[in-house]
Amino acid sequence: MNAGPIVKVSALKKRFGSGPLVLDGIDLEVNRGEFVSFIGPSGCGKSTLLRLIAGLTSASEGSITVEEVAPEKARKRMFFVFQDANLIPWRRVAENVELPLLLRGDDPVHRRECVARMLEVVGLAGAAEKYPWQLSGGMKMRVSIARALSVAPDILLLDEPFGALDEMTRDRLNEDLLAIRSRDPFTGFFVTHSVAEAVFLSSRIVVLGANPGRVTAVIDVPFAYPRQAELRESPAFLRLLATTAQALRAVRPA
Amino acid sequence: MSTTSQSRLAACLLPALTAVALIVLWYAFKAVFRVPSFVFPAPHEILAAAWDERAVLWSAALVTVRGALLGFTSAVTVGFLMAMALGFSPRIKASFYPLILVLQMMPVTILAPIFVLWLGQGLPSIVAITFVIGFFPVVANTTMGFISVDRNLRELFVMCSATRAQEVRYLRIPGAMPYFLTGMKIAGTLAPIGAIVGDFLAGSAQGGVGGIGYMTISYFSQLKTPALFATGLVACVMGFLFVGGVNWLHWRLLHSWHDSMVKKE
């Protein structure tokens, strides 16, 4: 396809109503196949930036293009993983994963095959008939990821998906997310509070400062994919962790 | 295990014991104050009257149940559709909701003669009265359900590029179900009462027997007090049947997923 950036953000400003600027002058170009994390203190607008890319809210000034068109028009190539799994309580696990395919108008045979495959990928084949209330937080998030990947999006936007989970579950899901990505490649955007998570997952980390939100540092993560859990113990990983933590501390409001 | 069966036993035993105690008190009261039966009949006299009048009461009950069912069904159907309209456009809601409130504020005793003027004595008026009584709780609750759709779920549908019709079918209607069923429960409790009141105010014995409300007047004017009490007994049974039916539907539709039904350990 085209060689240009898959997502291009330029001179972006965002305010809600007549409130103060939430994001001030964001410039960002992301190429196909990258995995970009947004990290920063609360109120730095990192979730807003993600929602702007998804077209769930619109820019006040400046522009965002996804595959060279406005985000709303590129929605069929993207999917969003919401903060709290956001499953539909009256639909079973399989039916939740099926929903985007159903709404898109895929035929039932294809839907069934796709759902079975996705549940296999996230390791929940046995839970297909369960309702969301019967699942743990980690399992819900897996269902949410399976649902997002069912449409094979070019771009996957994840808004603090693992924030509410314990560290062990989170590490495990990070590893699984990368494993899935090596099979079903997508360009990833990931909002997080966790430095370790950002370093482990990303090819690039964008550090945002608050009041108003702006890019204060961009850190390239050189580790090759696929990444294994052991990467977390390597000295190079720990050094980068420290660098990122410093960049984050530099923007922390006094 | 044993604690649940114990509490279940208590749930059956306690009201039964209370009922026995009340009946004993009832007889004692009658004996001590020598209250005549045409003022306050004893339980066995009521049961005997119910047995003697069983043919009349049975057909009267059928008439009332028919009125209650028709009124309830139309209240639920029209109420649901109305709520859908109100929930989907703030402008429609602003236009109609206050007027629905006006209708709700109108006492049934005033509406009844108007309905009789328009529809005549008998079933159509009874159904209309039952409808008016059951309509509002369904509209009010269901509208609330259509309006309070989870914002995150709506965004999910936006990300799926869902059409308006898809959002209604897969999100709004199922999401409104718990509210709709709550409205339906209230309407179900009110329906037999509505039909009896309707029958009382607008009933007729044309073409056979009147309903329970009509028989209440009839027994009262004949001073058949035990039979009058028996109509109350029949009305109770009808009420329980209606509420039981709606509760069953409620359970059927929600037990698999809704917080009110799902047991958490």
XYZ file of C-alpha atoms in Angstrom:
519
model
C 0.000 0.000 0.000
C 1.171 3.565 0.461
C 4.496 4.186 2.089
C 3.449 7.256 4.099
C 2.595 7.227 7.794
C -0.528 5.291 8.744
C -1.442 7.918 11.338
C -0.461 11.546 11.053
C -1.181 14.105 13.759
C -0.175 17.703 13.145
C -0.454 20.861 15.268
C -3.312 19.213 17.118
C -5.106 21.134 19.854
C -8.033 19.891 21.855
C -10.276 21.569 24.379
C -13.677 20.466 25.651
C -16.264 23.182 25.189
C -14.747 26.457 26.333
C -12.487 24.747 28.891
C -8.686 24.933 29.018
C -6.516 23.230 26.432
C -6.230 19.505 27.088
C -3.786 18.882 24.275
C -1.593 21.637 22.880
C 0.289 21.293 19.635
C 0.737 17.562 19.217
C 2.751 16.404 16.200
C 3.142 12.719 15.576
C 3.735 10.412 12.646
C 3.350 6.695 13.073
C 4.281 4.145 10.445
C 2.612 0.856 9.674
C 3.677 -1.895 12.052
C 4.772 0.351 14.916
C 3.588 -0.079 18.463
C 3.360 3.312 20.142
C 2.643 3.845 23.827
C 1.403 7.091 25.335
C 2.539 7.548 28.891
C 2.212 10.503 31.234
C 0.692 11.812 34.456
C -3.069 11.877 34.975
C -4.699 14.660 33.038
C -2.047 14.791 30.310
C -4.676 13.931 27.725
C -3.225 10.585 26.652
C -6.638 8.906 26.581
C -8.051 11.914 24.743
C -5.314 11.594 22.139
C -6.242 7.947 21.639
C -9.923 8.831 21.323
C -9.055 11.519 18.780
C -7.236 8.974 16.639
C -10.286 6.693 16.924
C -12.554 9.534 15.866
C -14.580 9.234 19.087
C -14.011 12.935 19.686
C -12.916 15.646 17.270
C -9.949 18.007 17.201
C -10.389 21.674 18.108
C -7.499 22.769 15.896
C -4.969 21.022 13.717
C -5.525 17.729 11.963
C -5.437 13.981 12.329
C -5.458 11.603 9.428
C -5.636 7.832 9.471
C -4.581 6.257 6.177
C -4.807 9.782 4.770
C -8.495 10.273 5.611
C -10.353 11.619 8.649
C -10.503 9.154 11.548
C -14.317 8.733 11.320
C -13.883 7.541 7.754
C -11.165 5.061 8.652
C -13.115 3.392 11.433
C -13.500 0.130 9.563
C -9.727 -0.341 9.702
C -9.454 0.351 13.434
C -10.715 -1.105 16.643
C -10.708 0.159 20.184
C -10.066 -1.791 23.372
C -11.765 0.061 26.177
C -10.472 0.618 29.700
C -12.858 -1.735 31.479
C -13.364 -4.601 28.995
C -16.727 -3.044 28.061
C -18.450 -6.330 27.329
C -22.171 -6.523 26.740
C -23.588 -8.165 29.886
C -26.461 -9.990 28.180
C -24.305 -11.569 25.475
C -22.270 -14.687 26.101
C -18.504 -14.596 25.534
C -18.787 -15.961 21.990
C -21.612 -13.544 21.226
C -19.540 -10.628 22.477
C -16.659 -11.566 20.219
C -19.100 -12.042 17.358
C -20.713 -8.607 17.690
C -18.435 -6.515 15.426
C -18.691 -9.184 12.710
C -22.462 -9.307 13.107
C -22.770 -5.530 12.866
C -20.512 -5.514 9.815
C -22.829 -8.007 8.129
C -20.578 -11.071 7.851
C -22.325 -14.355 7.181
C -22.977 -16.722 10.119
C -20.576 -19.440 8.975
C -17.663 -17.053 8.737
C -18.641 -15.473 12.052
C -18.630 -18.815 13.834
C -15.231 -19.806 12.422
C -13.747 -16.436 13.255
C -15.090 -16.426 16.825
C -13.761 -19.935 17.437
C -10.343 -18.924 16.128
C -10.200 -15.720 18.169
C -11.196 -17.487 21.380
C -8.486 -20.037 20.657
C -5.949 -17.233 20.194
C -6.745 -15.602 23.547
C -6.979 -18.989 25.294
C -10.672 -18.850 26.140
C -12.084 -21.588 23.924
C -13.622 -23.238 26.988
C -15.438 -20.108 28.115
C -17.432 -19.445 24.923
C -20.802 -20.035 26.565
C -20.135 -18.067 29.747
C -21.590 -14.676 30.554
C -19.262 -11.745 31.360
C -20.209 -11.749 35.056
C -18.813 -15.257 35.333
C -15.320 -14.134 34.241
C -12.358 -12.691 36.123
C -10.994 -9.253 35.180
C -8.179 -10.772 33.139
C -10.530 -13.076 31.263
C -12.856 -10.180 30.454
C -9.931 -8.282 28.982
C -9.013 -11.300 26.868
C -12.557 -11.402 25.516
C -12.340 -7.693 24.763
C -9.103 -8.219 22.850
C -10.562 -11.177 20.971
C -13.527 -9.013 20.016
C -11.240 -6.244 18.769
C -9.098 -8.633 16.727
C -12.074 -10.462 15.200
C -12.340 -7.775 12.534
C -8.594 -8.030 11.804
C -8.005 -4.293 12.223
C -4.987 -2.547 10.714
C -4.849 -0.349 13.788
C -5.593 -1.376 17.343
C -6.116 1.328 19.958
C -5.871 0.199 23.559
C -6.907 2.544 26.361
C -5.240 1.385 29.581
C -6.591 -2.101 29.010
C -4.681 -3.767 31.843
C -4.749 -0.937 34.374
C -7.166 -2.674 36.733
C -5.363 -6.026 36.744
C -2.777 -7.411 39.127
C 0.835 -7.374 37.968
C 1.104 -11.088 37.238
C -1.989 -11.094 35.063
C -0.836 -7.923 33.373
C 2.614 -9.343 32.505
C 1.010 -12.454 31.137
C -1.435 -10.479 28.996
C 1.406 -8.278 27.718
C 3.253 -11.367 26.538
C 0.107 -12.779 24.970
C -0.668 -9.506 23.238
C 2.754 -9.531 21.554
C 2.361 -13.196 20.624
C -0.979 -12.448 19.014
C 0.500 -9.474 17.216
C 3.238 -11.595 15.686
C 0.538 -13.777 14.124
C -2.031 -11.097 13.300
C 0.033 -7.942 12.785
C -1.495 -4.560 13.586
C -0.245 -1.073 14.253
C -0.733 -0.522 17.969
C -1.512 2.536 20.077
C -1.414 1.918 23.777
C -2.229 4.180 26.708
C -0.735 3.189 30.046
C 0.448 4.398 33.432
C 3.016 1.641 33.673
C 6.554 2.305 32.495
C 7.419 -1.407 32.454
C 4.416 -2.183 30.308
C 5.230 0.603 27.876
C 8.856 -0.518 27.481
C 7.975 -4.187 27.118
C 5.295 -3.672 24.457
C 6.329 -0.669 22.419
C 8.566 0.142 19.548
C 8.243 3.796 20.545
C 7.154 5.552 23.730
C 5.643 9.013 23.634
C 5.896 10.790 26.994
C 3.244 13.451 27.531
C 3.312 16.328 30.008
C 0.200 17.729 31.636
C -1.614 21.111 31.726
C -1.823 21.315 28.802
C -0.912 17.911 27.360
C 2.092 18.028 25.044
C 4.843 15.695 23.873
C 7.853 16.088 26.150
C 9.942 13.110 25.053
C 9.954 10.344 22.497
C 11.878 7.207 23.345
C 12.714 4.524 20.782
C 12.664 0.965 22.065
C 15.224 -1.016 20.081
C 14.390 -4.585 21.184
C 13.393 -6.845 18.302
C 10.063 -8.642 18.197
C 9.097 -11.310 19.140
C 9.901 -10.427 22.745
C 9.910 -13.003 25.479
C 9.181 -12.622 29.178
C 12.940 -12.910 29.942
C 13.511 -9.558 28.268
C 12.253 -7.959 31.478
C 15.335 -9.167 33.370
C 17.913 -8.055 30.784
C 20.205 -5.107 31.706
C 19.360 -3.235 28.491
C 15.650 -3.444 29.356
C 16.284 -2.206 32.889
C 18.390 0.681 31.595
C 15.631 1.763 29.237
C 13.155 1.417 32.067
C 15.246 3.890 34.064
C 15.529 6.290 31.115
C 11.772 6.242 30.601
C 11.081 6.676 34.299
C 13.393 9.709 34.322
C 11.632 11.221 31.305
C 8.347 10.707 33.073
C 9.618 12.189 36.337
C 10.812 15.272 34.470
C 7.248 16.119 33.471
C 5.637 15.325 36.767
C 4.005 18.460 38.174
C 5.743 19.692 41.323
C -27.010 -26.381 52.149
C -28.791 -26.908 55.470
C -28.967 -23.182 56.138
C -30.742 -22.536 52.815
C -33.285 -25.299 53.384
C -33.736 -24.036 56.919
C -34.395 -20.497 55.772
C -36.744 -21.814 53.083
C -38.661 -23.711 55.753
C -38.831 -20.564 57.854
C -40.065 -18.584 54.841
C -43.006 -21.001 54.497
C -43.628 -21.744 58.139
C -43.555 -18.229 59.584
C -46.316 -16.703 57.432
C -48.408 -19.855 57.886
C -48.104 -19.585 61.670
C -48.920 -15.869 61.540
C -52.005 -16.644 59.427
C -53.172 -19.272 61.917
C -52.677 -16.816 64.768
C -54.679 -14.136 62.925
C -57.534 -16.562 62.228
C -57.632 -17.521 65.906
C -57.768 -13.817 66.794
C -60.516 -13.333 64.208
C -62.728 -15.982 65.838
C -61.945 -14.670 69.315
C -62.880 -11.137 68.256
C -66.208 -12.352 66.813
C -66.998 -14.398 69.949
C -66.042 -11.710 72.448
C -67.830 -8.807 70.766
C -70.650 -10.895 69.282
C -70.235 -9.345 65.831
C -72.988 -10.550 63.501
C -71.920 -12.343 60.311
C -73.519 -9.847 57.936
C -71.081 -7.265 59.319
C -68.011 -9.441 59.767
C -68.257 -13.070 58.692
C -66.017 -15.825 60.067
C -63.410 -17.414 57.760
C -65.390 -20.649 57.403
C -68.488 -18.680 56.420
C -66.512 -16.912 53.681
C -65.208 -20.221 52.377
C -68.708 -21.675 52.475
C -70.072 -18.657 50.575
C -67.276 -18.972 48.024
C -68.227 -22.628 47.542
C -71.958 -21.868 47.264
C -71.338 -19.078 44.766
C -68.588 -20.936 42.909
C -70.360 -20.958 39.555
C -71.062 -17.225 39.653
C -67.635 -16.341 41.047
C -65.862 -18.492 38.477
C -67.557 -16.831 35.521
C -67.162 -13.413 37.146
C -63.441 -14.130 37.593
C -63.135 -15.128 33.942
C -64.771 -11.857 32.872
C -62.378 -9.869 35.061
C -59.308 -11.815 33.985
C -60.227 -11.171 30.367
C -60.521 -7.440 31.045
C -57.297 -7.403 33.044
C -55.364 -9.352 30.399
C -56.568 -7.177 27.533
C -55.879 -3.971 29.455
C -52.485 -5.198 30.654
C -51.384 -6.398 27.223
C -52.367 -3.151 25.540
C -50.753 -1.073 28.304
C -47.505 -3.027 27.944
C -47.488 -2.929 24.140
C -48.458 0.714 23.712
C -46.292 1.676 26.703
C -43.232 -0.013 25.191
C -43.704 1.608 21.783
C -44.376 4.985 23.376
C -41.250 4.677 25.530
C -39.238 3.804 22.441
C -40.425 6.985 20.741
C -39.810 9.061 23.872
C -36.378 7.546 24.428
C -35.088 8.118 20.925
C -35.808 11.776 20.513
C -35.537 14.392 23.255
C -37.944 16.512 21.225
C -40.652 13.848 21.204
C -40.081 13.332 24.919
C -40.410 17.048 25.629
C -43.613 17.170 23.558
C -45.435 14.182 24.976
C -44.151 13.327 28.431
C -45.930 16.183 30.270
C -49.187 15.198 28.584
C -48.753 11.600 29.674
C -48.292 12.945 33.193
C -51.581 14.822 32.872
C -53.300 11.587 31.924
C -51.637 9.878 34.876
C -52.875 12.568 37.276
C -56.476 12.098 36.172
C -58.273 9.930 38.766
C -59.850 6.762 37.393
C -63.165 7.652 39.026
C -63.358 10.660 36.698
C -62.152 8.807 33.619
C -64.596 5.938 34.133
C -67.835 7.804 33.307
C -66.110 9.391 30.314
C -65.122 5.962 29.009
C -68.666 4.717 29.612
C -69.981 7.663 27.607
C -67.662 6.846 24.739
C -67.446 3.070 24.822
C -70.578 2.054 26.715
C -70.951 -0.102 29.787
C -68.900 -3.310 29.753
C -65.620 -4.794 28.520
C -64.305 -1.958 26.308
C -64.567 0.541 29.177
C -63.023 -1.913 31.640
C -60.111 -2.520 29.292
C -59.665 1.216 28.824
C -59.537 1.786 32.586
C -57.056 -1.059 33.110
C -54.984 0.328 30.266
C -54.821 3.808 31.789
C -53.720 2.395 35.134
C -50.999 0.147 33.707
C -49.732 2.399 30.928
C -47.801 4.958 32.958
C -45.499 2.673 34.960
C -44.513 0.924 31.725
C -43.812 4.179 29.879
C -41.949 5.829 32.735
C -39.677 2.860 33.459
C -39.015 1.823 29.879
C -38.207 5.371 28.781
C -35.647 5.513 31.570
C -34.166 2.281 30.227
C -33.873 3.571 26.680
C -32.243 6.782 27.869
C -29.733 5.311 30.289
C -27.681 3.287 27.843
C -24.079 2.840 28.940
C -21.910 5.467 27.227
C -19.004 3.081 26.705
C -21.233 0.535 25.034
C -22.534 3.232 22.711
C -18.952 4.062 21.763
C -18.344 0.396 21.086
C -21.206 0.520 18.594
C -19.745 3.685 17.077
C -16.412 1.889 16.607
C -18.317 -0.937 14.902
C -19.902 1.600 12.519
C -23.286 0.270 13.629
C -26.397 1.695 12.006
C -29.092 3.334 14.117
C -31.327 0.287 13.629
C -28.539 -2.033 14.782
C -27.957 0.088 17.853
C -31.644 -0.103 18.695
C -31.854 -3.830 18.155
C -28.645 -5.000 19.763
C -28.089 -2.344 22.414
C -31.054 -0.164 23.308
C -33.826 -2.737 23.447
C -31.938 -5.424 25.383
C -30.469 -2.743 27.650
C -33.933 -1.397 28.425
C -35.305 -4.851 29.277
C -34.695 -4.706 33.053
C -36.471 -1.340 33.225
C -39.279 -2.512 30.972
C -39.817 -5.578 33.133
C -39.930 -3.446 36.271
C -42.662 -1.344 34.652
C -44.401 -4.522 33.588
C -44.294 -5.850 37.153
C -46.031 -2.754 38.460
C -48.577 -2.868 35.627
C -49.135 -6.580 36.331
C -49.868 -5.865 39.982
C -52.264 -3.089 39.025
C -54.028 -4.899 36.160
C -56.454 -7.095 38.163
C -57.144 -4.168 40.498
C -57.733 -1.936 37.476
C -60.085 -4.458 35.914
C -62.043 -4.851 39.154
C -62.286 -1.106 39.704
C -63.256 -0.720 36.064
C -65.876 -3.387 36.471
C -67.087 -1.732 39.648
C -67.475 1.619 37.882
C -68.353 0.580 34.346
C -69.292 -3.093 34.547
C -72.503 -4.636 33.339
C -74.172 -8.028 33.622
C -75.413 -7.886 30.067
C -75.097 -11.202 28.268
C -74.550 -13.303 31.386
C -72.630 -12.294 34.494
C -70.618 -9.255 35.418
C -67.035 -9.346 36.609
C -65.757 -9.481 40.168
C -66.268 -5.747 40.678
C -69.844 -6.031 39.501
C -70.516 -8.988 41.836
C -69.085 -6.975 44.735
C -71.828 -4.391 44.256
C -74.408 -7.090 43.764
C -73.488 -8.969 46.978
C -73.224 -5.707 48.891
C -76.721 -4.582 47.909
C -78.086 -7.994 48.882
C -76.153 -7.829 52.153
C -74.542 -11.175 51.311
C -71.488 -10.192 53.326
C -69.670 -13.567 53.342
C -69.952 -13.670 49.528
C -68.746 -10.073 49.403
C -65.643 -11.147 51.335
C -65.293 -14.100 48.981
C -64.916 -11.728 46.019
C -61.957 -10.265 47.867
C -60.472 -13.731 48.142
C -60.906 -14.272 44.395
C -59.298 -10.897 43.670
C -56.270 -11.876 45.802
C -55.835 -15.118 43.904
C -56.036 -13.261 40.593
C -53.471 -10.739 41.754
C -51.042 -13.475 42.726
C -51.527 -15.207 39.380
C -50.743 -12.004 37.482
C -47.712 -11.115 39.543
C -46.551 -14.723 39.345
C -46.818 -14.619 35.560
C -44.846 -11.392 35.245
C -42.231 -12.589 37.743
C -41.775 -15.713 35.702
C -41.232 -13.642 32.555
C -38.809 -11.424 34.463
C -36.818 -14.434 35.585
C -36.961 -16.015 32.124
C -35.492 -12.952 30.417
C -32.948 -11.766 32.966
C -31.772 -14.663 35.091
C -28.775 -15.466 32.910
C -27.129 -12.058 33.048
C -28.746 -9.314 35.080
C -27.335 -8.223 38.449
C -30.744 -8.517 40.120
C -30.871 -12.231 39.296
C -27.280 -13.358 39.181
C -25.984 -14.864 42.375
C -22.475 -13.864 43.296
C -20.470 -16.048 45.582
